[in-house]
Amino acid sequence: MDINTILKGIECSCGKFHKCDIDYVYIEKNAISRLKMLCGSYGNILVVADENTFDAAGEKTLDALSGKKVEKVIFDGKTILIPNEDAIETVNQKIDNTDLIVGIGSGVIQDLCKYVSFFAKIPYMVVATAPSMDGYASDGAAMILKGMKETVKAHLPRAIIADVDVLKNAPMDMIKAGYGDIIGKYSALCDWKLSMIVNDEYFCDYIYDTTYEMINNTLKNAKGLLNRDEESIRALSEALVIVGIMMSFAGSSRPASGSEHHLSHFFEIVGIIDSKPYFAHGIDVAYSTVVTAKIRETLLKSDIPDSIFRLERKDYENKIKEIYKSAADECIKLQDRVGNYQNNRLEVYKAKKDEIKNVLSECPTADEISDILSKVGLDMTEFEKMYGREKINTAVSYAKDLKDRYTVLWFNYDLMGE
C-alpha cells in the first residue's frame, strides 16, 4: 500500500473526505539522510530524545542537521520517562526561538513532542527508533496529566522518518510491542462495531477494512520479526504508520484503541500510582486482547438480564478511590461528565441482541489470539505472573473508568457486574 498516495486524501463512501496532513513518510534504509532536505527551511531546531533513543539515532540525526542551530533535550535513559507535567516543562524551557522540533524515539518521546509543539504552535518531525506503536501518524498525544491517562487532540508531524537500519536494531521487546499493538486491533475494531450498534456511533468501512488489512500484513511477517528481517520490520512499521493515518481519517483513535487499550492503561496508571512494574504498552495491549476475547466468549454464552448492574454511588466512589487513589477524583469527574453510569442501555441490548452477538463473534477467540502472540514469543503466563488474577479482574471491571469510550468492558459490566 502506497502511504504517500493515501496521504493525498480519500473521497470515501462513508460520506467524508478523509485526509491526513502529513507531508512526507519515509520507511526505508538510510531514511534519516532525508532530514537534510526536509529541514532546509528551518534554522533553529530542538532535538528531543532520551539517552537510549539518542544512542540509536542521535548522531545520524545531528549529521543530517549539520549547519543548523541545534538545541537538545536528552532525558535520562535509565528510568521510565512519563509524559506528564514535569516532562512537558523540561521541553518547554528549551523552545525559545525554536522553528522545528525533531523527536527521536517512539511512543513517549513522540507524544511529548506532539503535545509541546502543538501548544507552542511549532511544527515537529519524527525520527522513529522502534516499530513499537501506532501513534507516529496520529494527531492524539497520549499523556499522563493529573495522574490520568489522557489522549489530547494535538497535531500531526510534518514528516515521519522510519529508518529500517535503526528500527531493525530496536530492543526486541519494542518490536514485540509493535506487533502486539497491531494484534490489539482485533479487539478495537470489534469495539467500534459494537458501539455503532449500541450508540449509533460513526463507522467507516474503508477505515475498518484498511486497518484489518494491516493486521493481516503483520501476521504474514510475524516469524521474520524475531530474526530482525528487514522486510518484516519494514512491513510492521508500515502497518503501524497506516493505522495511525486511519486514526486521523476517523478523527479519533477509535479504529485502533478500545477495551484492550483501556486495560493496558489501567496497568500503567495503577503501576505508576502504586510503584509496581508493568509491561511496555504494546505488550500489555497484546495480552489484554486475549482478556477481552475471553470476555466476548463469555458474553456470547450469556442472556440479556432484566436489569443492568450498578453499585450504589457511595460504594462506587469508594471502589474508585481504592483503585485509583490520587487519580480517583479525575475518574469520577470524567464518568459524571460522560454519564455512562446514568445511561441505562438495557432496552438497546434487548432490541439489538442478535446484532450485538454477531459482532462479538467476529473477533478471534482467546486461544486463537494466544497462538498469534506465541509466534513472536509472547506467552500469556507471563502476563498472569506479572499482575495476578485479582488485579486482572479488577482491570476488567474498572479500566473502563479511565476513558469516555464505550467498549465491551461496559457491555460486560452492565450485564455481568464486577
Short mmCIF file of C-alpha atoms in Angstrom, two decimals, residues 18-358:
data_model
loop_
_atom_site.label_atom_id
_atom_site.label_comp_id
_atom_site.label_asym_id
_atom_site.label_seq_id
_atom_site.Cartn_x
_atom_site.Cartn_y
_atom_site.Cartn_z
CA HIS A 18 -10.56 11.61 4.68
CA LYS A 19 -7.25 13.43 4.90
CA CYS A 20 -4.06 13.34 6.91
CA ASP A 21 -1.91 16.45 6.91
CA ILE A 22 1.49 14.78 6.94
CA ASP A 23 3.77 15.93 4.14
CA TYR A 24 6.19 13.00 3.95
CA VAL A 25 6.57 9.45 5.23
CA TYR A 26 9.80 7.58 4.53
CA ILE A 27 10.11 3.96 5.67
CA GLU A 28 13.36 2.80 4.09
CA LYS A 29 17.05 2.19 4.59
CA ASN A 30 19.06 5.34 5.32
CA ALA A 31 15.85 7.36 5.69
CA ILE A 32 17.42 9.75 8.23
CA SER A 33 19.56 11.28 5.47
CA ARG A 34 16.34 12.80 4.10
CA LEU A 35 16.23 15.20 7.06
CA LYS A 36 18.75 17.43 5.28
CA MET A 37 16.20 18.14 2.55
CA LEU A 38 13.17 18.17 4.85
CA CYS A 39 14.70 20.69 7.27
CA GLY A 40 16.06 23.04 4.62
CA SER A 41 13.85 25.98 5.58
CA TYR A 42 14.31 25.64 9.37
CA GLY A 43 17.17 27.39 11.16
CA ASN A 44 16.68 26.68 14.87
CA ILE A 45 15.88 23.08 15.70
CA LEU A 46 15.19 21.44 19.06
CA VAL A 47 16.05 17.74 19.21
CA VAL A 48 14.24 15.77 21.92
CA ALA A 49 15.27 12.23 22.87
CA ASP A 50 16.26 10.09 25.81
CA GLU A 51 19.72 8.59 26.24
CA ASN A 52 18.69 5.30 24.66
CA THR A 53 16.94 6.74 21.61
CA PHE A 54 19.75 9.24 21.10
CA ASP A 55 22.24 6.37 21.11
CA ALA A 56 20.11 4.66 18.46
CA ALA A 57 19.71 7.56 16.02
CA GLY A 58 21.08 10.76 17.54
CA GLU A 59 24.37 11.01 15.69
CA LYS A 60 22.75 10.21 12.35
CA THR A 61 20.16 12.89 13.03
CA LEU A 62 22.73 15.52 14.01
CA ASP A 63 24.77 14.71 10.91
CA ALA A 64 21.69 15.30 8.75
CA LEU A 65 21.08 18.61 10.58
CA SER A 66 24.65 19.82 10.07
CA GLY A 67 24.73 23.58 9.58
CA LYS A 68 21.59 24.18 11.67
CA LYS A 69 21.48 25.69 15.13
CA VAL A 70 20.51 22.70 17.25
CA GLU A 71 19.45 22.61 20.90
CA LYS A 72 18.93 19.29 22.66
CA VAL A 73 16.75 17.89 25.43
CA ILE A 74 18.02 14.42 26.37
CA PHE A 75 16.10 12.66 29.12
CA ASP A 76 17.62 10.04 31.41
CA GLY A 77 17.51 6.63 29.76
CA LYS A 78 17.75 4.61 32.95
CA THR A 79 14.26 5.39 34.27
CA ILE A 80 10.88 5.21 32.55
CA LEU A 81 10.01 8.60 31.06
CA ILE A 82 6.46 9.61 31.97
CA PRO A 83 4.82 12.16 29.63
CA ASN A 84 3.49 14.31 32.45
CA GLU A 85 3.62 17.94 33.54
CA ASP A 86 7.28 17.70 34.60
CA ALA A 87 8.41 16.34 31.22
CA ILE A 88 6.37 19.00 29.41
CA GLU A 89 8.03 21.74 31.43
CA THR A 90 11.51 20.33 30.71
CA VAL A 91 10.91 20.63 26.96
CA ASN A 92 9.12 23.98 27.23
CA GLN A 93 12.19 25.51 28.86
CA LYS A 94 14.13 24.95 25.62
CA ILE A 95 11.70 26.07 22.92
CA ASP A 96 12.54 29.78 22.77
CA ASN A 97 13.36 30.72 19.14
CA THR A 98 12.72 27.13 18.00
CA ASP A 99 11.46 26.76 14.42
CA LEU A 100 11.08 22.99 14.46
CA ILE A 101 11.07 20.15 17.00
CA VAL A 102 12.58 16.82 15.95
CA GLY A 103 11.67 13.96 18.25
CA ILE A 104 13.98 10.94 18.24
CA GLY A 105 12.23 7.96 19.79
CA SER A 106 8.98 6.07 19.83
CA GLY A 107 5.84 6.38 21.96
CA VAL A 108 6.55 8.65 24.90
CA ILE A 109 9.05 10.92 23.13
CA GLN A 110 6.71 11.39 20.17
CA ASP A 111 3.67 12.08 22.37
CA LEU A 112 5.67 14.62 24.35
CA CYS A 113 6.92 16.39 21.21
CA LYS A 114 3.45 16.28 19.68
CA TYR A 115 1.92 17.87 22.78
CA VAL A 116 4.54 20.59 23.31
CA SER A 117 4.78 21.52 19.63
CA PHE A 118 1.00 21.79 19.31
CA PHE A 119 0.55 24.20 22.19
CA ALA A 120 3.67 26.15 21.24
CA LYS A 121 2.45 26.31 17.61
CA ILE A 122 5.75 24.87 16.34
CA PRO A 123 5.93 22.13 13.67
CA TYR A 124 7.59 18.84 14.53
CA MET A 125 9.05 15.81 12.79
CA VAL A 126 9.51 12.23 13.94
CA VAL A 127 12.65 10.12 13.74
CA ALA A 128 11.37 6.69 14.74
CA THR A 129 13.68 4.42 16.70
CA ALA A 130 11.40 1.39 17.14
CA PRO A 131 8.38 -0.15 15.38
CA SER A 132 6.69 -0.22 18.77
CA MET A 133 3.39 1.68 18.49
CA ASP A 134 0.86 3.19 16.09
CA GLY A 135 0.97 6.79 17.25
CA TYR A 136 3.56 8.14 14.83
CA ALA A 137 0.88 9.26 12.34
CA SER A 138 -1.83 10.03 14.88
CA ASP A 139 -2.78 13.53 15.99
CA GLY A 140 -3.53 12.32 19.52
CA ALA A 141 -0.89 12.72 22.23
CA ALA A 142 -1.15 10.05 24.93
CA MET A 143 -0.25 11.98 28.07
CA ILE A 144 -0.48 11.44 31.82
CA LEU A 145 -1.98 14.63 33.23
CA LYS A 146 -3.19 14.99 36.81
CA GLY A 147 -2.42 11.30 37.18
CA MET A 148 -4.83 10.30 34.38
CA LYS A 149 -4.01 8.72 31.03
CA GLU A 150 -5.44 11.22 28.57
CA THR A 151 -5.29 11.36 24.77
CA VAL A 152 -5.02 15.05 23.94
CA LYS A 153 -6.01 16.21 20.47
CA ALA A 154 -2.87 17.79 19.06
CA HIS A 155 -1.49 17.83 15.52
CA LEU A 156 0.38 15.71 13.01
CA PRO A 157 4.10 15.64 12.27
CA ARG A 158 5.33 17.29 9.12
CA ALA A 159 7.31 14.15 8.35
CA ILE A 160 7.89 10.64 9.68
CA ILE A 161 11.38 9.25 9.18
CA ALA A 162 11.49 5.49 9.80
CA ASP A 163 14.99 4.28 9.03
CA VAL A 164 14.95 0.49 8.69
CA ASP A 165 18.65 0.37 9.61
CA VAL A 166 17.70 1.85 13.01
CA LEU A 167 14.37 0.08 13.50
CA LYS A 168 15.73 -3.44 12.98
CA ASN A 169 18.13 -2.91 15.89
CA ALA A 170 15.46 -1.77 18.36
CA PRO A 171 15.14 -3.79 21.59
CA MET A 172 13.22 -6.97 20.79
CA ASP A 173 10.58 -6.15 23.41
CA MET A 174 9.77 -2.98 21.46
CA ILE A 175 9.43 -4.90 18.22
CA LYS A 176 7.13 -7.34 20.01
CA ALA A 177 5.22 -4.35 21.41
CA GLY A 178 4.56 -3.03 17.89
CA TYR A 179 3.34 -6.45 16.84
CA GLY A 180 1.12 -6.59 19.91
CA ASP A 181 -0.29 -3.13 19.22
CA ILE A 182 -1.36 -4.29 15.74
CA ILE A 183 -2.90 -7.53 17.06
CA GLY A 184 -4.87 -5.40 19.52
CA LYS A 185 -6.82 -4.00 16.53
CA TYR A 186 -8.89 -7.20 16.51
CA SER A 187 -10.38 -6.01 19.79
CA ALA A 188 -10.53 -2.30 18.93
CA LEU A 189 -12.34 -2.87 15.63
CA CYS A 190 -14.86 -5.16 17.32
CA ASP A 191 -15.50 -2.50 19.97
CA TRP A 192 -16.01 0.11 17.25
CA LYS A 193 -18.68 -2.01 15.57
CA LEU A 194 -20.28 -2.71 18.95
CA SER A 195 -20.55 0.99 19.70
CA MET A 196 -22.00 1.62 16.25
CA ILE A 197 -24.82 -0.79 17.11
CA VAL A 198 -25.38 0.29 20.72
CA ASN A 199 -24.73 4.05 20.42
CA ASP A 200 -25.18 4.79 16.69
CA GLU A 201 -21.53 5.86 16.64
CA TYR A 202 -19.95 6.91 13.33
CA PHE A 203 -18.38 3.99 11.49
CA CYS A 204 -16.40 3.77 8.25
CA ASP A 205 -15.97 0.55 6.27
CA TYR A 206 -12.88 1.86 4.45
CA ILE A 207 -11.05 2.62 7.71
CA TYR A 208 -12.17 -0.67 9.22
CA ASP A 209 -11.10 -2.72 6.18
CA THR A 210 -7.76 -0.94 5.82
CA THR A 211 -6.93 -1.49 9.49
CA TYR A 212 -7.86 -5.16 9.15
CA GLU A 213 -5.57 -5.40 6.11
CA MET A 214 -2.71 -4.12 8.29
CA ILE A 215 -3.39 -6.90 10.80
CA ASN A 216 -3.16 -9.49 8.02
CA ASN A 217 0.03 -7.96 6.58
CA THR A 218 1.64 -8.05 10.01
CA LEU A 219 0.69 -11.69 10.56
CA LYS A 220 2.37 -12.65 7.28
CA ASN A 221 5.65 -11.22 8.56
CA ALA A 222 5.48 -12.38 12.18
CA LYS A 223 8.23 -15.00 12.03
CA GLY A 224 10.69 -12.62 10.41
CA LEU A 225 10.40 -10.15 13.27
CA LEU A 226 12.27 -12.41 15.68
CA ASN A 227 15.14 -12.56 13.17
CA ARG A 228 15.07 -8.78 12.67
CA ASP A 229 14.40 -9.41 8.99
CA GLU A 230 14.43 -6.04 7.22
CA GLU A 231 11.31 -6.68 5.13
CA SER A 232 9.37 -7.86 8.19
CA ILE A 233 10.46 -4.80 10.16
CA ARG A 234 9.50 -2.53 7.25
CA ALA A 235 6.08 -4.22 6.92
CA LEU A 236 5.37 -3.85 10.65
CA SER A 237 6.45 -0.20 10.58
CA GLU A 238 4.25 0.46 7.56
CA ALA A 239 1.28 -1.18 9.29
CA LEU A 240 1.78 0.96 12.41
CA VAL A 241 2.01 4.17 10.38
CA ILE A 242 -1.02 3.35 8.23
CA VAL A 243 -3.12 2.55 11.29
CA GLY A 244 -2.11 5.96 12.64
CA ILE A 245 -3.29 7.53 9.40
CA MET A 246 -6.60 5.68 9.77
CA MET A 247 -7.00 7.29 13.20
CA SER A 248 -6.52 10.68 11.59
CA PHE A 249 -9.09 9.73 8.94
CA ALA A 250 -11.58 8.74 11.65
CA GLY A 251 -10.94 11.87 13.69
CA SER A 252 -10.23 9.75 16.77
CA SER A 253 -8.28 6.69 17.89
CA ARG A 254 -11.44 4.56 17.66
CA PRO A 255 -10.19 2.20 14.88
CA ALA A 256 -7.07 1.37 16.87
CA SER A 257 -7.92 1.68 20.55
CA GLY A 258 -10.66 0.00 22.55
CA SER A 259 -11.08 -2.25 25.56
CA GLU A 260 -7.60 -3.78 25.13
CA HIS A 261 -6.03 -0.31 25.36
CA HIS A 262 -8.14 0.58 28.38
CA LEU A 263 -6.80 -2.47 30.18
CA SER A 264 -3.27 -1.52 29.18
CA HIS A 265 -3.81 2.00 30.51
CA PHE A 266 -5.11 0.54 33.77
CA PHE A 267 -1.93 -1.47 34.35
CA GLU A 268 0.21 1.55 33.51
CA ILE A 269 -1.66 4.08 35.66
CA VAL A 270 -2.06 1.76 38.64
CA GLY A 271 1.57 0.72 38.22
CA ILE A 272 2.72 4.33 38.39
CA ILE A 273 0.45 5.11 41.36
CA ASP A 274 1.47 2.01 43.32
CA SER A 275 5.12 1.94 42.12
CA LYS A 276 4.58 -1.51 40.61
CA PRO A 277 6.09 -2.84 37.36
CA TYR A 278 4.11 -3.02 34.14
CA PHE A 279 4.79 -4.18 30.60
CA ALA A 280 5.56 -1.94 27.63
CA HIS A 281 2.34 -0.52 26.22
CA GLY A 282 2.08 -2.73 23.14
CA ILE A 283 2.85 -5.90 25.06
CA ASP A 284 0.15 -5.07 27.60
CA VAL A 285 -2.21 -4.40 24.68
CA ALA A 286 -1.35 -7.79 23.20
CA TYR A 287 -2.04 -9.70 26.39
CA SER A 288 -5.13 -7.61 27.12
CA THR A 289 -6.52 -8.58 23.70
CA VAL A 290 -6.64 -12.18 24.94
CA VAL A 291 -8.50 -10.98 28.04
CA THR A 292 -11.09 -9.06 26.02
CA ALA A 293 -11.54 -12.06 23.72
CA LYS A 294 -12.39 -14.17 26.77
CA ILE A 295 -14.92 -11.52 27.82
CA ARG A 296 -16.59 -11.72 24.41
CA GLU A 297 -16.74 -15.51 24.59
CA THR A 298 -18.45 -15.34 27.99
CA LEU A 299 -20.94 -12.72 26.77
CA LEU A 300 -21.79 -14.80 23.71
CA LYS A 301 -22.96 -17.57 26.06
CA SER A 302 -24.94 -15.17 28.26
CA ASP A 303 -28.52 -13.90 28.06
CA ILE A 304 -29.56 -10.28 28.47
CA PRO A 305 -30.73 -9.89 32.12
CA ASP A 306 -33.79 -7.97 33.32
CA SER A 307 -31.67 -5.20 34.84
CA ILE A 308 -28.17 -3.81 34.47
CA PHE A 309 -25.57 -3.82 37.23
CA ARG A 310 -24.87 -0.66 39.23
CA LEU A 311 -23.23 -0.04 42.59
CA GLU A 312 -24.69 2.49 44.98
CA ARG A 313 -23.00 5.86 44.46
CA LYS A 314 -21.11 5.74 47.76
CA ASP A 315 -19.86 2.20 47.10
CA TYR A 316 -18.81 3.18 43.57
CA GLU A 317 -16.82 6.19 44.79
CA ASN A 318 -15.13 4.13 47.49
CA LYS A 319 -14.19 1.50 44.92
CA ILE A 320 -12.69 4.04 42.53
CA LYS A 321 -10.75 5.72 45.35
CA GLU A 322 -9.41 2.35 46.50
CA ILE A 323 -8.17 1.51 42.99
CA TYR A 324 -7.03 4.84 41.59
CA LYS A 325 -6.09 6.74 44.75
CA SER A 326 -4.66 10.12 43.64
CA ALA A 327 -6.33 9.84 40.22
CA ALA A 328 -9.74 8.80 41.58
CA ASP A 329 -11.37 12.24 41.54
CA GLU A 330 -10.47 12.69 37.87
CA CYS A 331 -12.00 9.29 37.04
CA ILE A 332 -15.21 10.15 38.85
CA LYS A 333 -15.42 13.58 37.19
CA LEU A 334 -14.90 12.02 33.78
CA GLN A 335 -17.66 9.45 34.21
CA ASP A 336 -20.03 12.04 35.69
CA ARG A 337 -19.42 14.26 32.68
CA VAL A 338 -19.93 11.47 30.16
CA GLY A 339 -22.88 9.97 32.02
CA ASN A 340 -22.01 6.31 31.48
CA TYR A 341 -23.27 5.26 34.89
CA GLN A 342 -26.52 7.13 34.36
CA ASN A 343 -27.06 5.57 30.93
CA ASN A 344 -29.31 2.51 31.05
CA ARG A 345 -28.76 0.66 27.77
CA LEU A 346 -30.87 -2.36 28.68
CA GLU A 347 -33.59 -1.79 26.08
CA VAL A 348 -30.98 -1.32 23.35
CA TYR A 349 -29.28 -4.54 24.42
CA LYS A 350 -32.56 -6.43 24.23
CA ALA A 351 -33.64 -4.93 20.93
CA LYS A 352 -30.27 -5.49 19.25
CA LYS A 353 -29.23 -8.70 20.95
CA ASP A 354 -28.67 -10.64 17.70
CA GLU A 355 -26.67 -7.84 16.06
CA ILE A 356 -24.51 -7.48 19.15
CA LYS A 357 -23.77 -11.20 19.34
CA ASN A 358 -22.94 -11.32 15.63
#
